XYZ file of C-alpha atoms in Angstrom:
317
model
C 122.646 92.497 71.954
C 124.352 92.425 68.613
C 122.600 95.706 67.702
C 123.645 97.328 70.965
C 127.293 96.207 70.438
C 127.223 97.597 66.839
C 125.820 100.912 68.011
C 128.597 101.003 70.655
C 127.072 103.525 72.946
C 125.624 103.643 76.446
C 123.501 106.683 75.613
C 119.905 105.769 75.036
C 119.091 108.617 72.671
C 122.243 107.957 70.565
C 121.317 104.295 70.292
C 117.797 105.045 69.095
C 119.217 107.491 66.576
C 121.806 105.084 65.254
C 119.438 102.075 64.962
C 116.193 103.816 64.045
C 114.524 101.957 66.922
C 111.490 103.368 68.728
C 111.733 103.947 72.464
C 108.963 101.450 73.143
C 111.219 98.678 71.738
C 113.523 99.017 74.684
C 110.767 97.982 77.041
C 109.128 94.909 75.480
C 108.741 92.047 77.885
C 111.201 92.402 80.776
C 113.739 94.393 78.750
C 115.174 97.674 79.863
C 118.033 99.776 78.526
C 120.214 98.673 81.454
C 119.556 94.951 80.863
C 120.352 95.415 77.208
C 123.598 97.130 77.939
C 124.616 94.499 80.487
C 123.851 91.582 78.076
C 125.899 93.351 75.429
C 128.815 93.785 77.935
C 128.622 97.570 77.449
C 127.774 98.160 81.104
C 129.386 96.275 84.065
C 127.112 93.852 85.799
C 127.483 94.310 89.596
C 128.269 91.275 91.568
C 125.625 92.342 94.096
C 123.087 94.770 92.761
C 121.465 97.178 95.281
C 118.419 95.751 96.899
C 115.361 96.442 94.850
C 117.206 97.260 91.638
C 115.512 94.556 89.564
C 111.991 95.687 90.601
C 112.686 99.314 89.943
C 114.115 98.543 86.422
C 110.871 96.749 85.690
C 109.029 99.946 86.538
C 110.924 102.225 84.009
C 108.416 101.412 81.263
C 105.713 103.234 83.340
C 107.400 106.552 82.432
C 107.121 106.160 78.647
C 103.955 108.134 78.305
C 105.197 111.369 79.875
C 104.485 114.275 77.464
C 105.202 117.490 79.364
C 108.484 119.192 80.209
C 107.597 120.072 83.756
C 106.989 116.524 84.868
C 110.097 115.271 83.128
C 112.230 118.093 84.655
C 110.948 117.463 88.174
C 111.210 113.674 87.996
C 114.787 114.139 86.862
C 115.439 116.590 89.665
C 114.040 114.283 92.275
C 116.202 111.476 91.166
C 119.399 113.363 90.577
C 122.613 112.914 92.584
C 121.844 116.160 94.426
C 118.094 115.503 94.733
C 116.354 117.762 97.353
C 114.932 116.230 100.423
C 111.084 115.464 100.211
C 110.671 117.725 103.350
C 112.318 120.733 101.581
C 109.965 120.736 98.619
C 106.927 122.990 98.216
C 103.564 121.393 98.843
C 102.905 121.392 95.033
C 106.270 119.753 94.324
C 105.773 117.183 97.087
C 102.616 116.125 95.249
C 104.754 115.551 92.085
C 107.226 113.627 94.220
C 104.511 111.452 95.407
C 103.501 110.752 91.700
C 107.088 109.729 91.127
C 107.171 107.564 94.257
C 103.979 105.650 93.394
C 105.104 105.276 89.818
C 108.128 103.422 91.108
C 106.401 101.621 94.042
C 102.669 101.266 93.273
C 102.367 98.992 96.391
C 104.559 101.325 98.591
C 107.720 99.112 98.233
C 107.702 98.501 102.036
C 108.377 102.169 102.808
C 106.629 104.035 105.590
C 107.601 107.554 104.398
C 108.020 109.190 101.067
C 111.273 110.714 102.192
C 112.817 107.303 102.970
C 111.655 105.856 99.709
C 112.951 108.634 97.522
C 116.229 108.798 99.562
C 116.729 105.074 98.820
C 117.212 105.949 95.134
C 120.549 107.490 95.969
C 122.079 103.986 95.868
C 120.272 102.921 92.708
C 122.788 104.314 90.189
C 121.744 102.172 87.204
C 118.108 102.963 87.800
C 118.555 106.698 88.107
C 120.867 106.772 85.058
C 118.299 104.909 82.885
C 115.387 106.979 84.078
C 117.288 110.215 83.559
C 118.194 109.156 79.997
C 114.661 108.140 79.221
C 113.184 111.355 80.592
C 115.670 113.452 78.651
C 114.866 111.559 75.475
C 111.175 112.174 75.983
C 111.713 115.890 76.575
C 113.440 116.286 73.193
C 111.595 113.707 71.128
C 108.885 116.059 69.983
C 106.175 114.448 72.135
C 106.336 117.206 74.856
C 103.497 119.578 74.496
C 102.582 122.877 76.124
C 101.194 122.580 79.555
C 97.499 123.373 80.235
C 97.165 123.151 84.010
C 93.921 122.515 85.829
C 92.445 125.736 87.334
C 89.902 126.777 89.821
C 89.081 124.219 92.554
C 91.630 121.905 90.959
C 94.535 124.320 90.598
C 96.537 122.495 93.290
C 96.426 119.282 91.364
C 99.524 118.918 89.185
C 97.842 117.471 86.112
C 97.677 119.071 82.586
C 94.595 118.821 80.369
C 95.074 116.640 77.345
C 98.171 115.062 78.728
C 98.833 111.371 79.589
C 98.995 109.864 83.084
C 98.862 106.353 84.508
C 96.828 105.147 87.476
C 99.613 105.826 90.005
C 100.105 109.391 88.896
C 96.363 110.244 88.806
C 95.738 108.806 92.250
C 98.865 110.420 93.701
C 98.130 113.818 92.107
C 94.581 113.815 93.463
C 95.900 112.884 97.038
C 93.919 109.586 96.938
C 97.028 107.383 96.942
C 98.832 107.525 100.265
C 101.005 105.461 102.492
C 98.925 103.640 105.014
C 95.831 104.023 102.824
C 94.797 103.528 99.221
C 97.692 102.129 97.118
C 97.579 102.355 93.241
C 98.675 98.773 92.837
C 95.376 97.636 94.515
C 93.090 100.047 92.716
C 91.206 98.592 89.720
C 87.939 100.684 89.513
C 86.913 102.968 86.728
C 85.150 105.492 88.908
C 86.495 107.337 91.990
C 84.726 109.679 94.375
C 87.406 111.905 95.795
C 85.846 113.485 98.868
C 88.827 115.709 99.686
C 88.610 117.372 96.323
C 84.718 117.046 96.042
C 85.377 115.388 92.654
C 84.171 112.409 90.694
C 87.036 111.119 88.611
C 85.963 108.852 85.711
C 88.687 106.611 84.344
C 87.220 105.574 80.967
C 88.435 102.770 78.707
C 86.856 103.095 75.321
C 87.490 99.654 73.740
C 86.749 96.941 76.244
C 87.854 93.528 75.081
C 86.149 90.328 76.087
C 89.363 89.122 77.540
C 89.746 92.028 79.976
C 86.244 93.061 80.747
C 83.216 90.991 81.703
C 79.902 91.649 79.892
C 78.537 93.445 83.030
C 81.232 96.182 82.837
C 81.545 96.630 79.030
C 79.912 100.017 79.336
C 79.331 101.989 76.078
C 81.595 105.101 76.396
C 82.525 107.253 73.384
C 82.989 110.848 72.261
C 79.958 112.330 70.605
C 81.791 115.399 69.435
C 84.788 117.457 70.366
C 82.740 118.887 73.288
C 80.409 116.140 74.338
C 81.064 112.714 75.745
C 78.608 109.752 76.262
C 79.487 107.741 79.346
C 77.591 104.928 81.131
C 77.693 104.688 84.919
C 78.201 101.484 86.951
C 75.375 99.024 86.695
C 74.388 99.763 90.327
C 73.778 103.496 89.721
C 70.162 104.697 89.441
C 69.156 108.333 88.786
C 67.547 108.549 92.233
C 70.549 106.998 94.099
C 72.966 109.303 95.932
C 75.634 108.817 93.231
C 73.175 109.358 90.450
C 71.814 112.512 92.128
C 75.516 113.738 92.594
C 76.171 113.230 88.886
C 73.055 115.128 87.852
C 73.339 118.012 90.369
C 77.104 118.424 90.755
C 77.099 121.972 89.450
C 74.316 123.070 91.855
C 75.853 121.239 94.820
C 79.423 122.413 94.144
C 81.127 119.156 93.273
C 83.122 118.495 90.212
C 83.687 115.881 87.547
C 86.996 115.038 85.792
C 87.103 112.722 82.788
C 90.151 110.580 81.896
C 90.060 108.536 78.656
C 92.187 105.808 77.124
C 91.638 103.822 73.955
C 92.316 100.367 75.427
C 93.708 98.517 78.439
C 97.130 97.829 76.847
C 99.564 99.287 74.329
C 101.158 97.093 71.662
C 103.956 95.974 73.952
C 101.503 94.553 76.503
C 102.096 97.286 79.026
C 99.252 99.249 80.631
C 97.912 102.148 78.465
C 97.837 105.470 80.254
C 94.770 107.833 80.372
C 94.518 111.252 78.835
C 92.974 113.874 81.080
C 90.023 115.384 79.128
C 89.512 117.840 81.981
C 86.424 119.041 83.859
C 83.081 118.280 82.493
C 79.420 119.245 83.230
C 76.292 117.033 83.294
C 73.810 117.778 80.484
C 71.343 114.913 80.382
C 70.958 111.257 80.864
C 68.840 108.301 79.794
C 68.123 104.931 81.433
C 69.036 103.474 84.794
C 71.516 100.965 86.096
C 73.467 102.009 84.215
C 72.723 105.669 83.585
C 73.795 106.832 80.055
C 75.039 110.299 80.714
C 76.102 113.078 78.241
C 78.869 115.205 79.723
C 79.880 118.614 78.216
C 83.668 118.973 78.163
C 84.990 122.326 79.232
C 87.951 121.977 76.855
C 87.204 120.777 73.321
C 89.237 117.672 72.164
C 92.228 118.844 70.106
C 93.050 117.454 66.713
C 95.646 115.005 68.086
C 93.076 113.387 70.291
C 89.981 113.691 68.074
C 91.836 112.294 65.063
C 92.442 109.048 66.905
C 88.750 108.545 67.732
C 86.940 107.732 64.489
C 84.871 104.617 64.970
C 84.152 105.199 68.613
C 80.883 106.934 67.865
C 78.129 104.428 66.916
C 76.749 104.943 63.427
C 73.416 106.734 63.293
């Protein structure tokens, strides 16, 4: 609070510049920029906050990983004072709006339509102000990188290769998350067969701690090189099973594989770590059964900024 009073600003980027703080510092524990300002008496605390404000502020941290200008721009647009109605968006932009929706309400928030949920943000002035400031800061902080969209059969999915996404965004982008169906807040698997897109999405956590993963699911997953990845299937998957056959024959049968990778389950602040989309991959070979140890060939080589963070994940020879 004293630091905020000394900085004497309600602008998030200005505060970070004046104090030398990192953006992640604002979101440790239950802290948010709005709560910091209110405790420092720099922002009026409403007598009666809008319904749901507290829960929404707790979700702002889930936008910290955003690293592309398109996503930041559209999320800001969809939460602006003059935000377009969900029904007026293109199909592609509606998908991004659903990514925003489920990032804010990963268990649907009690809404029965995306339009109603997004429209409810109009009364959430503090939430929209903080989210807008955060997204603006991320856009100009140097972390935003050039977009590399998915192509071919996945061109309609608004995800960029080698960019970061959390579970809510991934499931919403692929059309798996939906009201009245699968909700991100109840999804905990590391594998997903997406029948609509004819795609296996593999959500890989490299370093699996004993605290977070039981011995039966501490699979050995690691990059073999910039173009090849070693991955172990679930313990129930045998080469001759329908899933095992789909993995091996996906190219011949016309299905696809997308790899998502993260280093661990949490970042230093204790919040969930997002996944990096490694992009499409092709089966090359496997050994073993239950689990199958599969080598995937990545269509897009790992860039320096990802590869340089991976030393130690490849077992010594």
